[in-house]
Amino acid sequence: MYGDDATVRKILTESGDTWAVVGLSSNRQRAAYGVTQVLQRFGKRVVPVHPKAETVHGEQGYASLADIPFVVDVVDVFVNSDLAGAVADEAVAKGARAVWFQLGVVDEEAYARTRAAGVDMVMDRCPAIEIPRLA
């Protein structure tokens, strides 16, 4: 298990409400689209990060984390595990307080690097499942 309930609860309730969601596009068929609706219902600001930089759920999108011109509290990652480690590193460089890898996204080395940098992280879990359970 990559992130105990205490860490999950901390990220959801104490780490801040601005969530950059890497992999979020306007494609309603993708899991990121529905999960971010749940995040918004629970008071999170969702910032789409996708190469197309689309506006999603009323929020301006950005092509990369580095392009976001304001503080990001949590980086939620909806990309393949092969790409996720680089995103975690970018999140740490951006100054995010936490990184969240979605269900099925696992990179143990990225988890170790992120935690070693002092950044909270959970992996292979979904905030849309955890918020109603723990928040």
Short mmCIF file of C-alpha atoms in Angstrom, two decimals:
data_model
loop_
_atom_site.label_atom_id
_atom_site.label_comp_id
_atom_site.label_asym_id
_atom_site.label_seq_id
_atom_site.Cartn_x
_atom_site.Cartn_y
_atom_site.Cartn_z
CA MET A 1 0.00 0.00 0.00
CA TYR A 2 1.45 3.31 -1.07
CA GLY A 3 -0.02 5.83 1.32
CA ASP A 4 -1.82 4.96 4.51
CA ASP A 5 -5.19 6.38 5.52
CA ALA A 6 -3.54 9.11 7.57
CA THR A 7 -1.58 10.34 4.53
CA VAL A 8 -4.64 10.11 2.30
CA ARG A 9 -6.69 12.10 4.82
CA LYS A 10 -3.92 14.70 5.17
CA ILE A 11 -3.73 15.22 1.41
CA LEU A 12 -7.50 15.47 1.08
CA THR A 13 -8.11 17.77 4.05
CA GLU A 14 -4.88 19.65 4.89
CA SER A 15 -2.65 19.88 1.81
CA GLY A 16 -4.64 22.58 0.03
CA ASP A 17 -7.46 22.87 -2.45
CA THR A 18 -5.69 23.58 -5.75
CA TRP A 19 -5.22 20.29 -7.60
CA ALA A 20 -3.35 20.16 -10.90
CA VAL A 21 -4.65 17.10 -12.74
CA VAL A 22 -2.13 15.78 -15.25
CA GLY A 23 -3.88 14.00 -18.10
CA LEU A 24 -7.22 15.82 -17.72
CA SER A 25 -8.86 16.68 -21.03
CA SER A 26 -12.40 17.41 -22.18
CA ASN A 27 -12.89 13.73 -23.10
CA ARG A 28 -15.88 12.74 -20.96
CA GLN A 29 -15.08 9.04 -21.44
CA ARG A 30 -11.80 9.26 -19.53
CA ALA A 31 -11.68 8.54 -15.80
CA ALA A 32 -9.99 11.89 -15.09
CA TYR A 33 -13.08 13.76 -16.26
CA GLY A 34 -15.42 12.11 -13.75
CA VAL A 35 -12.95 12.03 -10.88
CA THR A 36 -12.34 15.76 -11.19
CA GLN A 37 -16.07 16.43 -10.99
CA VAL A 38 -16.04 14.67 -7.61
CA LEU A 39 -13.02 16.73 -6.51
CA GLN A 40 -14.87 19.92 -7.44
CA ARG A 41 -17.96 18.84 -5.51
CA PHE A 42 -15.73 18.52 -2.45
CA GLY A 43 -14.36 22.05 -2.88
CA LYS A 44 -11.18 21.43 -4.82
CA ARG A 45 -10.05 23.72 -7.62
CA VAL A 46 -9.10 21.47 -10.52
CA VAL A 47 -6.45 22.71 -12.95
CA PRO A 48 -6.22 20.67 -16.18
CA VAL A 49 -2.71 19.77 -17.35
CA HIS A 50 -2.67 18.27 -20.84
CA PRO A 51 -0.69 18.96 -24.03
CA LYS A 52 -3.87 20.43 -25.59
CA ALA A 53 -4.24 22.91 -22.68
CA GLU A 54 -8.03 22.66 -22.89
CA THR A 55 -10.45 24.39 -20.56
CA VAL A 56 -12.22 21.66 -18.56
CA HIS A 57 -14.92 22.07 -15.90
CA GLY A 58 -14.59 25.85 -16.29
CA GLU A 59 -10.85 25.90 -15.50
CA GLN A 60 -8.15 27.04 -17.92
CA GLY A 61 -5.84 24.21 -18.93
CA TYR A 62 -2.06 24.29 -19.19
CA ALA A 63 0.29 22.23 -21.34
CA SER A 64 2.60 21.42 -18.41
CA LEU A 65 2.94 21.90 -14.66
CA ALA A 66 5.67 24.45 -15.30
CA ASP A 67 3.22 26.58 -17.31
CA ILE A 68 0.84 27.05 -14.37
CA PRO A 69 1.45 30.61 -13.11
CA PHE A 70 0.26 30.02 -9.54
CA VAL A 71 0.83 27.69 -6.60
CA VAL A 72 -0.38 24.12 -6.93
CA ASP A 73 -1.06 22.19 -3.73
CA VAL A 74 -1.57 18.66 -5.05
CA VAL A 75 -0.63 17.07 -8.37
CA ASP A 76 -3.02 14.28 -9.36
CA VAL A 77 -1.52 12.03 -12.05
CA PHE A 78 -3.63 10.28 -14.71
CA VAL A 79 -0.83 9.15 -17.04
CA ASN A 80 0.77 5.76 -17.68
CA SER A 81 3.16 4.52 -15.02
CA ASP A 82 6.04 4.89 -17.51
CA LEU A 83 5.46 8.66 -17.61
CA ALA A 84 4.37 9.21 -14.02
CA GLY A 85 7.84 9.39 -12.44
CA ALA A 86 8.79 12.42 -14.50
CA VAL A 87 5.52 14.09 -13.49
CA ALA A 88 6.24 13.43 -9.82
CA ASP A 89 9.66 15.04 -10.23
CA GLU A 90 8.04 18.07 -11.90
CA ALA A 91 5.54 18.29 -9.04
CA VAL A 92 8.35 18.37 -6.49
CA ALA A 93 10.17 21.04 -8.55
CA LYS A 94 6.94 23.07 -8.76
CA GLY A 95 6.66 23.03 -4.97
CA ALA A 96 3.53 20.90 -4.68
CA ARG A 97 2.70 19.73 -1.17
CA ALA A 98 1.52 16.32 -2.34
CA VAL A 99 1.46 13.96 -5.32
CA TRP A 100 -1.34 11.51 -6.03
CA PHE A 101 -0.95 8.66 -8.54
CA GLN A 102 -4.32 7.31 -9.65
CA LEU A 103 -5.49 3.69 -9.61
CA GLY A 104 -3.14 1.58 -11.72
CA VAL A 105 -0.37 4.21 -11.75
CA VAL A 106 2.65 2.81 -9.90
CA ASP A 107 6.30 3.85 -9.88
CA GLU A 108 8.06 2.79 -6.71
CA GLU A 109 11.23 4.76 -7.48
CA ALA A 110 9.20 7.95 -8.01
CA TYR A 111 7.39 7.26 -4.73
CA ALA A 112 10.73 6.95 -2.91
CA ARG A 113 12.14 10.13 -4.53
CA THR A 114 9.01 12.14 -3.78
CA ARG A 115 8.84 11.03 -0.15
CA ALA A 116 12.60 11.66 0.25
CA ALA A 117 11.98 15.23 -0.94
CA GLY A 118 9.52 15.65 1.93
CA VAL A 119 6.42 15.60 -0.25
CA ASP A 120 3.41 13.50 0.75
CA MET A 121 2.39 10.91 -1.82
CA VAL A 122 -0.12 8.18 -2.41
CA MET A 123 -0.12 5.80 -5.32
CA ASP A 124 -2.59 3.41 -6.94
CA ARG A 125 -5.59 5.01 -5.22
CA CYS A 126 -8.42 7.29 -6.33
CA PRO A 127 -9.46 10.46 -4.48
CA ALA A 128 -13.05 10.08 -5.74
CA ILE A 129 -13.21 6.84 -3.75
CA GLU A 130 -11.25 8.12 -0.77
CA ILE A 131 -12.91 11.52 -0.21
CA PRO A 132 -16.31 10.17 0.84
CA ARG A 133 -14.60 7.50 2.92
CA LEU A 134 -12.06 9.64 4.78
CA ALA A 135 -12.70 13.35 4.43
#
